[in-house]
Amino acid sequence: MLFDKSKIYILVLLVFFSCGKSTKDKEKMNKIVVAHRGASGYLPEHTMEAKAMAYAMNPDYIEQDLVLSKDNVPIVIHDVYLDDVTNVAQLFPDRKREDGRYYVIDFTFDELQQLKVTERFDPKTGKQYYPQRFPKGKGNFKLHSLQEEIELIQGLNYSTGKNIGIYPEIKNPEFHHKNGKDIAKIVLEILSNYGYTTKEDKCIFQCFDAKELERVRKELKSELFLVQLIEFPEETKELKHFASYADGLGPWYTQILDEKVNDKWKFTSLVAEAHELGLKVHPYTFRADQLKEFSSFDEMMQVLLFEANVDGGFTDFPDKMVSFLNK
Ligand code: G3P
Ligand code: CA
């Protein structure tokens, strides 16, 4: 006899496990991990150190929030303000505007590089936003440009053989226009110089401002993968319009959750509607130290990634999301 019973049993088990693995791998491949402001759960957000640490955690993309300096250099920073992540108030006390805030756009790139970056804090109270994270005021972190960060990621892609993408967001384009600056145009040109021009180039371009993102596609003729970020309930009614120029939707994850019935989450129709229109869904932001509706990070991942069926998402803890998907 060619096969005895035990050999057949082993063969069946092998086929069973290999089928299971390929299905799981396929699911995993469809879920993208975006390192939100780098490995910002561990190091001050948007610093080169946070980006290098994120890179080592193997996310699919690393995020860059962008604001222009006075001399039109795209700076990787979350807000148009400087005073909640740097020592600008100590170094340049006379440079605040009437509202008491310090603006990136009022400083040249050279001046910005003199600032020390720290863990996010409330500029009014001086209190650190996430007390369990990297201690405020410690270390010697600096601001940097989009070009410098792309060179870090592309350099690491070269030296490691990996292909980790970038996920830039232009911040507050209307504010930039009011100050005579076209952030979308400047950023698209830099992306193109570094080889990011099409949907195949491992670059996802995101923005909260729908008018500006539509302009990026229609007037500036970008062929990049575009993600429309949303925050407010009324925006969930605009999906059809978003699908006319964007490839994906970036909602706040709470816009996906409806209610918990008998310990099981029910979901809004947002993901199904977006998928119906061909939009990928990448919600923000998964934080292991701010779980709110969930009892563990893994539960949050299970519910949002697999029960709500989103296509990936932004996390301050890329290692935890990657590890969940590898399980
Ligand atoms: O861009 C996705 C996510 O980062 C949106 O939130 O405010 O952290 O930029 P925010
Ligand atoms: Ca962002």
mmCIF file of C-alpha atoms and ligand atoms in Angstrom:
data_model
loop_
_atom_site.group_PDB
_atom_site.id
_atom_site.type_symbol
_atom_site.label_atom_id
_atom_site.label_comp_id
_atom_site.label_asym_id
_atom_site.label_seq_id
_atom_site.Cartn_x
_atom_site.Cartn_y
_atom_site.Cartn_z
ATOM 1 C CA MET A 1 0.000 0.000 0.000
ATOM 2 C CA LEU A 2 1.354 3.421 -0.992
ATOM 3 C CA PHE A 3 -0.018 5.285 2.068
ATOM 4 C CA ASP A 4 -0.739 3.810 5.442
ATOM 5 C CA LYS A 5 -3.468 5.343 7.598
ATOM 6 C CA SER A 6 -1.099 7.493 9.698
ATOM 7 C CA LYS A 7 0.541 8.978 6.566
ATOM 8 C CA ILE A 8 -2.869 9.908 5.148
ATOM 9 C CA TYR A 9 -3.738 11.519 8.497
ATOM 10 C CA ILE A 10 -0.515 13.599 8.439
ATOM 11 C CA LEU A 11 -1.157 14.603 4.818
ATOM 12 C CA VAL A 12 -4.697 15.744 5.648
ATOM 13 C CA LEU A 13 -3.346 17.756 8.585
ATOM 14 C CA LEU A 14 -0.683 19.395 6.392
ATOM 15 C CA VAL A 15 -3.239 20.363 3.741
ATOM 16 C CA PHE A 16 -5.553 21.670 6.473
ATOM 17 C CA PHE A 17 -2.843 23.827 8.064
ATOM 18 C CA SER A 18 -1.449 25.093 4.763
ATOM 19 C CA CYS A 19 -4.962 26.131 3.653
ATOM 20 C CA GLY A 20 -5.551 27.853 6.979
ATOM 21 C CA LYS A 21 -2.227 29.674 6.732
ATOM 22 C CA SER A 22 -2.725 30.939 3.221
ATOM 23 C CA THR A 23 -6.219 32.255 4.051
ATOM 24 C CA LYS A 24 -4.867 34.019 7.128
ATOM 25 C CA ASP A 25 -1.888 35.394 5.180
ATOM 26 C CA LYS A 26 -4.262 36.700 2.549
ATOM 27 C CA GLU A 27 -6.356 38.439 5.218
ATOM 28 C CA LYS A 28 -3.215 39.832 6.822
ATOM 29 C CA MET A 29 -1.891 41.100 3.512
ATOM 30 C CA ASN A 30 -5.076 43.085 3.024
ATOM 31 C CA LYS A 31 -4.744 44.898 6.366
ATOM 32 C CA ILE A 32 -2.213 47.676 6.307
ATOM 33 C CA VAL A 33 -0.418 48.989 9.379
ATOM 34 C CA VAL A 34 0.333 52.722 9.377
ATOM 35 C CA ALA A 35 2.816 53.951 11.986
ATOM 36 C CA HIS A 36 0.965 57.056 13.221
ATOM 37 C CA ARG A 37 3.513 59.882 13.636
ATOM 38 C CA GLY A 38 6.125 57.060 13.793
ATOM 39 C CA ALA A 39 6.364 54.823 16.857
ATOM 40 C CA SER A 40 4.760 57.703 18.752
ATOM 41 C CA GLY A 41 3.674 55.503 21.659
ATOM 42 C CA TYR A 42 7.355 55.154 22.597
ATOM 43 C CA LEU A 43 9.241 58.255 21.386
ATOM 44 C CA PRO A 44 8.219 61.904 20.790
ATOM 45 C CA GLU A 45 5.940 62.005 17.728
ATOM 46 C CA HIS A 46 7.348 62.795 14.285
ATOM 47 C CA THR A 47 10.992 62.742 15.373
ATOM 48 C CA MET A 48 13.499 60.876 13.201
ATOM 49 C CA GLU A 49 14.074 58.560 16.155
ATOM 50 C CA ALA A 50 10.342 57.701 16.263
ATOM 51 C CA LYS A 51 10.422 57.036 12.520
ATOM 52 C CA ALA A 52 13.498 54.782 12.681
ATOM 53 C CA MET A 53 11.963 52.835 15.561
ATOM 54 C CA ALA A 54 8.692 52.489 13.633
ATOM 55 C CA TYR A 55 10.608 51.279 10.582
ATOM 56 C CA ALA A 56 12.163 48.465 12.618
ATOM 57 C CA MET A 57 8.666 47.352 13.674
ATOM 58 C CA ASN A 58 7.728 46.508 10.046
ATOM 59 C CA PRO A 59 4.609 48.577 9.402
ATOM 60 C CA ASP A 60 3.409 48.918 5.803
ATOM 61 C CA TYR A 61 3.544 52.732 5.912
ATOM 62 C CA ILE A 62 4.992 55.487 8.098
ATOM 63 C CA GLU A 63 2.957 58.688 8.434
ATOM 64 C CA GLN A 64 4.141 62.290 7.890
ATOM 65 C CA ASP A 65 1.939 65.250 8.917
ATOM 66 C CA LEU A 66 3.178 68.327 7.039
ATOM 67 C CA VAL A 67 3.228 72.096 7.626
ATOM 68 C CA LEU A 68 5.257 74.632 5.609
ATOM 69 C CA SER A 69 7.998 76.766 7.135
ATOM 70 C CA LYS A 70 8.361 80.480 6.302
ATOM 71 C CA ASP A 71 10.765 79.510 3.492
ATOM 72 C CA ASN A 72 8.400 76.812 2.122
ATOM 73 C CA VAL A 73 10.097 73.709 3.510
ATOM 74 C CA PRO A 74 7.514 71.011 4.434
ATOM 75 C CA ILE A 75 8.174 70.274 8.114
ATOM 76 C CA VAL A 76 7.067 66.939 9.597
ATOM 77 C CA ILE A 77 4.877 68.096 12.492
ATOM 78 C CA HIS A 78 1.264 67.474 13.471
ATOM 79 C CA ASP A 79 -0.002 71.039 13.920
ATOM 80 C CA VAL A 80 0.496 74.505 12.499
ATOM 81 C CA TYR A 81 1.618 75.366 16.058
ATOM 82 C CA LEU A 82 5.031 74.738 17.622
ATOM 83 C CA ASP A 83 4.380 75.352 21.294
ATOM 84 C CA ASP A 84 2.914 71.960 22.272
ATOM 85 C CA VAL A 85 5.852 69.838 21.071
ATOM 86 C CA THR A 86 8.909 72.150 21.253
ATOM 87 C CA ASN A 87 10.737 74.658 23.475
ATOM 88 C CA VAL A 88 9.898 77.559 21.104
ATOM 89 C CA ALA A 89 8.421 79.653 23.956
ATOM 90 C CA GLN A 90 11.783 79.588 25.766
ATOM 91 C CA LEU A 91 13.965 80.098 22.693
ATOM 92 C CA PHE A 92 11.908 82.695 20.782
ATOM 93 C CA PRO A 93 9.625 84.331 23.410
ATOM 94 C CA ASP A 94 8.916 87.394 21.195
ATOM 95 C CA ARG A 95 7.742 85.444 18.179
ATOM 96 C CA LYS A 96 4.228 84.487 19.320
ATOM 97 C CA ARG A 97 1.173 85.817 17.501
ATOM 98 C CA GLU A 98 -1.637 87.792 19.163
ATOM 99 C CA ASP A 99 -3.412 84.559 20.097
ATOM 100 C CA GLY A 100 -0.368 83.604 22.179
ATOM 101 C CA ARG A 101 0.645 80.758 19.857
ATOM 102 C CA TYR A 102 3.832 80.137 17.878
ATOM 103 C CA TYR A 103 3.323 79.147 14.229
ATOM 104 C CA VAL A 104 5.613 76.936 12.117
ATOM 105 C CA ILE A 105 4.923 79.237 9.163
ATOM 106 C CA ASP A 106 6.554 82.215 10.972
ATOM 107 C CA PHE A 107 9.961 80.471 11.256
ATOM 108 C CA THR A 108 12.584 79.575 8.648
ATOM 109 C CA PHE A 109 13.847 76.015 8.369
ATOM 110 C CA ASP A 110 17.169 77.098 9.954
ATOM 111 C CA GLU A 111 15.337 78.594 12.945
ATOM 112 C CA LEU A 112 13.108 75.539 13.319
ATOM 113 C CA GLN A 113 16.151 73.303 13.500
ATOM 114 C CA GLN A 114 17.343 75.155 16.611
ATOM 115 C CA LEU A 115 14.268 73.970 18.559
ATOM 116 C CA LYS A 116 14.215 70.962 20.841
ATOM 117 C CA VAL A 117 11.270 68.598 20.277
ATOM 118 C CA THR A 118 9.655 66.912 23.244
ATOM 119 C CA GLU A 119 6.772 64.609 24.093
ATOM 120 C CA ARG A 120 3.419 66.391 23.438
ATOM 121 C CA PHE A 121 2.176 68.601 26.289
ATOM 122 C CA ASP A 122 -0.484 71.214 27.026
ATOM 123 C CA PRO A 123 1.236 74.605 26.533
ATOM 124 C CA LYS A 124 -1.089 76.219 29.124
ATOM 125 C CA THR A 125 -0.397 73.792 31.975
ATOM 126 C CA GLY A 126 2.885 72.255 30.800
ATOM 127 C CA LYS A 127 1.368 68.815 31.519
ATOM 128 C CA GLN A 128 2.390 65.873 29.342
ATOM 129 C CA TYR A 129 -0.559 64.602 27.247
ATOM 130 C CA TYR A 130 0.183 60.879 27.668
ATOM 131 C CA PRO A 131 1.914 60.560 31.079
ATOM 132 C CA GLN A 132 3.075 56.969 30.496
ATOM 133 C CA ARG A 133 4.969 57.831 27.312
ATOM 134 C CA PHE A 134 8.502 59.178 26.782
ATOM 135 C CA PRO A 135 9.303 61.711 29.550
ATOM 136 C CA LYS A 136 8.753 65.336 28.539
ATOM 137 C CA GLY A 137 11.916 67.447 28.179
ATOM 138 C CA LYS A 138 14.288 64.466 28.062
ATOM 139 C CA GLY A 139 16.568 63.659 25.144
ATOM 140 C CA ASN A 140 17.682 65.835 22.262
ATOM 141 C CA PHE A 141 15.139 65.568 19.460
ATOM 142 C CA LYS A 142 14.818 67.929 16.479
ATOM 143 C CA LEU A 143 12.340 68.889 13.757
ATOM 144 C CA HIS A 144 13.071 67.744 10.213
ATOM 145 C CA SER A 145 11.819 68.164 6.646
ATOM 146 C CA LEU A 146 9.776 65.804 4.463
ATOM 147 C CA GLN A 147 12.826 65.342 2.219
ATOM 148 C CA GLU A 148 14.977 64.243 5.186
ATOM 149 C CA GLU A 149 12.361 61.719 6.280
ATOM 150 C CA ILE A 150 11.901 60.288 2.787
ATOM 151 C CA GLU A 151 15.678 59.857 2.543
ATOM 152 C CA LEU A 152 15.657 57.985 5.873
ATOM 153 C CA ILE A 153 12.876 55.628 4.760
ATOM 154 C CA GLN A 154 14.185 55.116 1.223
ATOM 155 C CA GLY A 155 17.714 54.632 2.603
ATOM 156 C CA LEU A 156 16.458 51.974 5.016
ATOM 157 C CA ASN A 157 14.448 50.350 2.218
ATOM 158 C CA TYR A 158 17.723 50.118 0.281
ATOM 159 C CA SER A 159 19.850 48.789 3.144
ATOM 160 C CA THR A 160 17.270 46.325 4.511
ATOM 161 C CA GLY A 161 15.607 45.237 1.264
ATOM 162 C CA LYS A 162 12.168 46.071 2.713
ATOM 163 C CA ASN A 163 9.649 48.301 0.949
ATOM 164 C CA ILE A 164 7.975 50.419 3.601
ATOM 165 C CA GLY A 165 5.827 53.226 2.256
ATOM 166 C CA ILE A 166 5.095 56.810 3.222
ATOM 167 C CA TYR A 167 1.665 58.227 4.120
ATOM 168 C CA PRO A 168 1.931 62.069 3.986
ATOM 169 C CA GLU A 169 -0.877 64.372 5.173
ATOM 170 C CA ILE A 170 -0.987 68.057 4.251
ATOM 171 C CA LYS A 171 -2.237 69.943 7.309
ATOM 172 C CA ASN A 172 -4.709 72.805 7.052
ATOM 173 C CA PRO A 173 -4.309 73.769 3.352
ATOM 174 C CA GLU A 174 -6.774 76.651 3.781
ATOM 175 C CA PHE A 175 -4.553 78.239 6.447
ATOM 176 C CA HIS A 176 -1.594 77.843 4.073
ATOM 177 C CA HIS A 177 -3.524 79.469 1.178
ATOM 178 C CA LYS A 178 -4.476 82.394 3.470
ATOM 179 C CA ASN A 179 -0.769 82.840 4.169
ATOM 180 C CA GLY A 180 0.030 82.780 0.436
ATOM 181 C CA LYS A 181 1.316 79.197 0.348
ATOM 182 C CA ASP A 182 0.270 76.206 -1.780
ATOM 183 C CA ILE A 183 1.259 73.250 0.402
ATOM 184 C CA ALA A 184 -0.342 70.635 -1.879
ATOM 185 C CA LYS A 185 1.649 71.768 -4.921
ATOM 186 C CA ILE A 186 4.950 71.958 -3.008
ATOM 187 C CA VAL A 187 4.506 68.524 -1.407
ATOM 188 C CA LEU A 188 3.406 66.821 -4.655
ATOM 189 C CA GLU A 189 6.507 68.158 -6.411
ATOM 190 C CA ILE A 190 8.810 66.780 -3.703
ATOM 191 C CA LEU A 191 7.022 63.412 -3.775
ATOM 192 C CA SER A 192 7.447 63.273 -7.529
ATOM 193 C CA ASN A 193 11.184 64.107 -7.238
ATOM 194 C CA TYR A 194 11.545 61.086 -4.939
ATOM 195 C CA GLY A 195 9.661 58.779 -7.317
ATOM 196 C CA TYR A 196 6.176 58.868 -5.825
ATOM 197 C CA THR A 197 3.718 59.631 -8.633
ATOM 198 C CA THR A 198 1.327 56.687 -9.075
ATOM 199 C CA LYS A 199 -0.784 54.316 -6.965
ATOM 200 C CA GLU A 200 1.939 51.673 -7.326
ATOM 201 C CA ASP A 201 4.596 53.827 -5.651
ATOM 202 C CA LYS A 202 3.916 52.977 -1.986
ATOM 203 C CA CYS A 203 2.801 56.488 -1.107
ATOM 204 C CA ILE A 204 -0.689 57.325 0.173
ATOM 205 C CA PHE A 205 -1.616 61.013 0.185
ATOM 206 C CA GLN A 206 -4.190 62.110 2.791
ATOM 207 C CA CYS A 207 -6.043 65.269 3.769
ATOM 208 C CA PHE A 208 -9.018 66.299 5.948
ATOM 209 C CA ASP A 209 -9.939 69.141 3.572
ATOM 210 C CA ALA A 210 -12.200 67.589 0.898
ATOM 211 C CA LYS A 211 -12.056 70.585 -1.445
ATOM 212 C CA GLU A 212 -8.265 70.493 -1.421
ATOM 213 C CA LEU A 213 -8.022 66.719 -1.908
ATOM 214 C CA GLU A 214 -10.399 66.978 -4.869
ATOM 215 C CA ARG A 215 -8.151 69.754 -6.212
ATOM 216 C CA VAL A 216 -5.126 67.458 -5.794
ATOM 217 C CA ARG A 217 -6.777 64.917 -8.095
ATOM 218 C CA LYS A 218 -8.565 67.186 -10.571
ATOM 219 C CA GLU A 219 -6.538 70.390 -10.839
ATOM 220 C CA LEU A 220 -3.070 69.230 -9.783
ATOM 221 C CA LYS A 221 -3.634 65.930 -11.651
ATOM 222 C CA SER A 222 -2.065 63.683 -9.040
ATOM 223 C CA GLU A 223 -2.280 59.961 -9.791
ATOM 224 C CA LEU A 224 -1.309 58.967 -6.236
ATOM 225 C CA PHE A 225 -3.563 56.840 -4.005
ATOM 226 C CA LEU A 226 -5.653 59.500 -2.214
ATOM 227 C CA VAL A 227 -7.338 59.078 1.173
ATOM 228 C CA GLN A 228 -10.086 61.430 2.317
ATOM 229 C CA LEU A 229 -9.894 61.877 6.083
ATOM 230 C CA ILE A 230 -13.143 62.555 7.925
ATOM 231 C CA GLU A 231 -14.021 63.523 11.465
ATOM 232 C CA PHE A 232 -17.636 64.735 11.665
ATOM 233 C CA PRO A 233 -20.952 62.820 11.336
ATOM 234 C CA GLU A 234 -22.190 64.899 8.370
ATOM 235 C CA GLU A 235 -19.099 63.890 6.357
ATOM 236 C CA THR A 236 -20.218 60.241 6.376
ATOM 237 C CA LYS A 237 -23.022 61.288 3.982
ATOM 238 C CA GLU A 238 -20.526 62.459 1.355
ATOM 239 C CA LEU A 239 -19.014 59.069 0.467
ATOM 240 C CA LYS A 240 -20.269 59.045 -3.126
ATOM 241 C CA HIS A 241 -18.654 62.407 -3.763
ATOM 242 C CA PHE A 242 -15.390 61.310 -2.068
ATOM 243 C CA ALA A 243 -15.321 58.220 -4.301
ATOM 244 C CA SER A 244 -15.337 60.491 -7.371
ATOM 245 C CA TYR A 245 -11.718 61.512 -6.657
ATOM 246 C CA ALA A 246 -10.349 59.487 -3.712
ATOM 247 C CA ASP A 247 -9.309 55.835 -3.355
ATOM 248 C CA GLY A 248 -9.787 55.523 0.367
ATOM 249 C CA LEU A 249 -11.460 56.888 3.456
ATOM 250 C CA GLY A 250 -9.780 57.681 6.786
ATOM 251 C CA PRO A 251 -12.519 57.924 9.440
ATOM 252 C CA TRP A 252 -12.182 58.291 13.196
ATOM 253 C CA TYR A 253 -12.641 54.681 14.371
ATOM 254 C CA THR A 254 -15.612 55.655 16.567
ATOM 255 C CA GLN A 255 -17.539 56.465 13.367
ATOM 256 C CA ILE A 256 -17.488 52.729 12.625
ATOM 257 C CA LEU A 257 -18.736 51.525 16.020
ATOM 258 C CA ASP A 258 -22.476 51.603 16.655
ATOM 259 C CA GLU A 259 -23.389 49.893 19.927
ATOM 260 C CA LYS A 260 -22.549 46.813 21.949
ATOM 261 C CA VAL A 261 -25.418 44.311 22.224
ATOM 262 C CA ASN A 262 -24.967 41.176 24.373
ATOM 263 C CA ASP A 263 -21.223 41.773 24.429
ATOM 264 C CA LYS A 264 -21.002 41.961 20.633
ATOM 265 C CA TRP A 265 -20.299 45.122 18.661
ATOM 266 C CA LYS A 266 -22.721 46.297 15.996
ATOM 267 C CA PHE A 267 -21.317 48.617 13.351
ATOM 268 C CA THR A 268 -22.513 51.592 11.373
ATOM 269 C CA SER A 269 -22.927 51.152 7.629
ATOM 270 C CA LEU A 270 -19.807 53.267 6.937
ATOM 271 C CA VAL A 271 -17.371 50.466 6.034
ATOM 272 C CA ALA A 272 -19.897 48.556 3.895
ATOM 273 C CA GLU A 273 -20.928 51.722 2.045
ATOM 274 C CA ALA A 274 -17.310 52.754 1.460
ATOM 275 C CA HIS A 275 -16.418 49.273 0.184
ATOM 276 C CA GLU A 276 -19.452 49.309 -2.089
ATOM 277 C CA LEU A 277 -18.056 52.491 -3.643
ATOM 278 C CA GLY A 278 -14.586 50.945 -4.006
ATOM 279 C CA LEU A 279 -13.011 52.952 -1.172
ATOM 280 C CA LYS A 280 -10.473 51.322 1.160
ATOM 281 C CA VAL A 281 -11.025 52.216 4.830
ATOM 282 C CA HIS A 282 -8.065 53.165 7.089
ATOM 283 C CA PRO A 283 -9.374 54.478 10.431
ATOM 284 C CA TYR A 284 -7.367 56.413 13.021
ATOM 285 C CA THR A 285 -6.010 56.091 15.738
ATOM 286 C CA PHE A 286 -5.378 52.787 17.563
ATOM 287 C CA ARG A 287 -3.710 53.549 20.920
ATOM 288 C CA ALA A 288 -2.816 50.858 23.446
ATOM 289 C CA ASP A 289 -2.799 53.483 26.216
ATOM 290 C CA GLN A 290 -6.219 54.953 25.307
ATOM 291 C CA LEU A 291 -8.500 51.988 24.722
ATOM 292 C CA LYS A 292 -11.797 53.526 25.884
ATOM 293 C CA GLU A 293 -14.404 51.104 24.396
ATOM 294 C CA PHE A 294 -12.115 48.033 24.574
ATOM 295 C CA SER A 295 -10.487 46.004 27.337
ATOM 296 C CA SER A 296 -7.295 45.237 25.402
ATOM 297 C CA PHE A 297 -5.438 46.330 22.274
ATOM 298 C CA ASP A 298 -5.937 42.880 20.737
ATOM 299 C CA GLU A 299 -9.689 43.139 21.290
ATOM 300 C CA MET A 300 -9.671 46.528 19.581
ATOM 301 C CA MET A 301 -7.796 44.993 16.637
ATOM 302 C CA GLN A 302 -10.079 41.958 16.424
ATOM 303 C CA VAL A 303 -13.250 44.081 16.468
ATOM 304 C CA LEU A 304 -12.125 46.772 14.041
ATOM 305 C CA LEU A 305 -9.909 44.834 11.648
ATOM 306 C CA PHE A 306 -11.854 41.604 11.373
ATOM 307 C CA GLU A 307 -15.409 42.151 12.644
ATOM 308 C CA ALA A 308 -15.851 45.661 11.204
ATOM 309 C CA ASN A 309 -13.643 44.581 8.260
ATOM 310 C CA VAL A 310 -11.586 47.742 7.777
ATOM 311 C CA ASP A 311 -8.555 47.567 5.495
ATOM 312 C CA GLY A 312 -5.941 48.696 8.002
ATOM 313 C CA GLY A 313 -5.386 51.693 10.197
ATOM 314 C CA PHE A 314 -3.202 54.189 12.008
ATOM 315 C CA THR A 315 -1.553 53.195 15.272
ATOM 316 C CA ASP A 316 0.843 54.782 17.779
ATOM 317 C CA PHE A 317 1.967 51.200 18.561
ATOM 318 C CA PRO A 318 2.943 49.604 15.229
ATOM 319 C CA ASP A 319 4.689 46.699 16.991
ATOM 320 C CA LYS A 320 1.450 45.652 18.702
ATOM 321 C CA MET A 321 -0.635 45.838 15.525
ATOM 322 C CA VAL A 322 1.981 43.936 13.482
ATOM 323 C CA SER A 323 2.249 41.327 16.227
ATOM 324 C CA PHE A 324 -1.562 40.944 16.353
ATOM 325 C CA LEU A 325 -1.693 40.402 12.580
ATOM 326 C CA ASN A 326 1.176 37.890 12.743
ATOM 327 C CA LYS A 327 -0.518 35.780 15.394
HETATM 328 O O1 G3P B 1 -4.107 61.195 9.330
HETATM 329 C C1 G3P B 1 -4.714 60.166 10.029
HETATM 330 C C2 G3P B 1 -4.671 60.553 11.426
HETATM 331 O O2 G3P B 1 -3.338 60.898 11.692
HETATM 332 C C3 G3P B 1 -5.591 61.714 11.576
HETATM 333 O O3 G3P B 1 -5.451 62.294 12.760
HETATM 334 O O4 G3P B 1 -4.992 64.395 13.809
HETATM 335 O O5 G3P B 1 -3.411 62.502 14.114
HETATM 336 O O6 G3P B 1 -3.505 63.739 11.963
HETATM 337 P P1 G3P B 1 -4.273 63.280 13.168
HETATM 338 CA CA CA B 2 -2.291 62.603 10.356
#
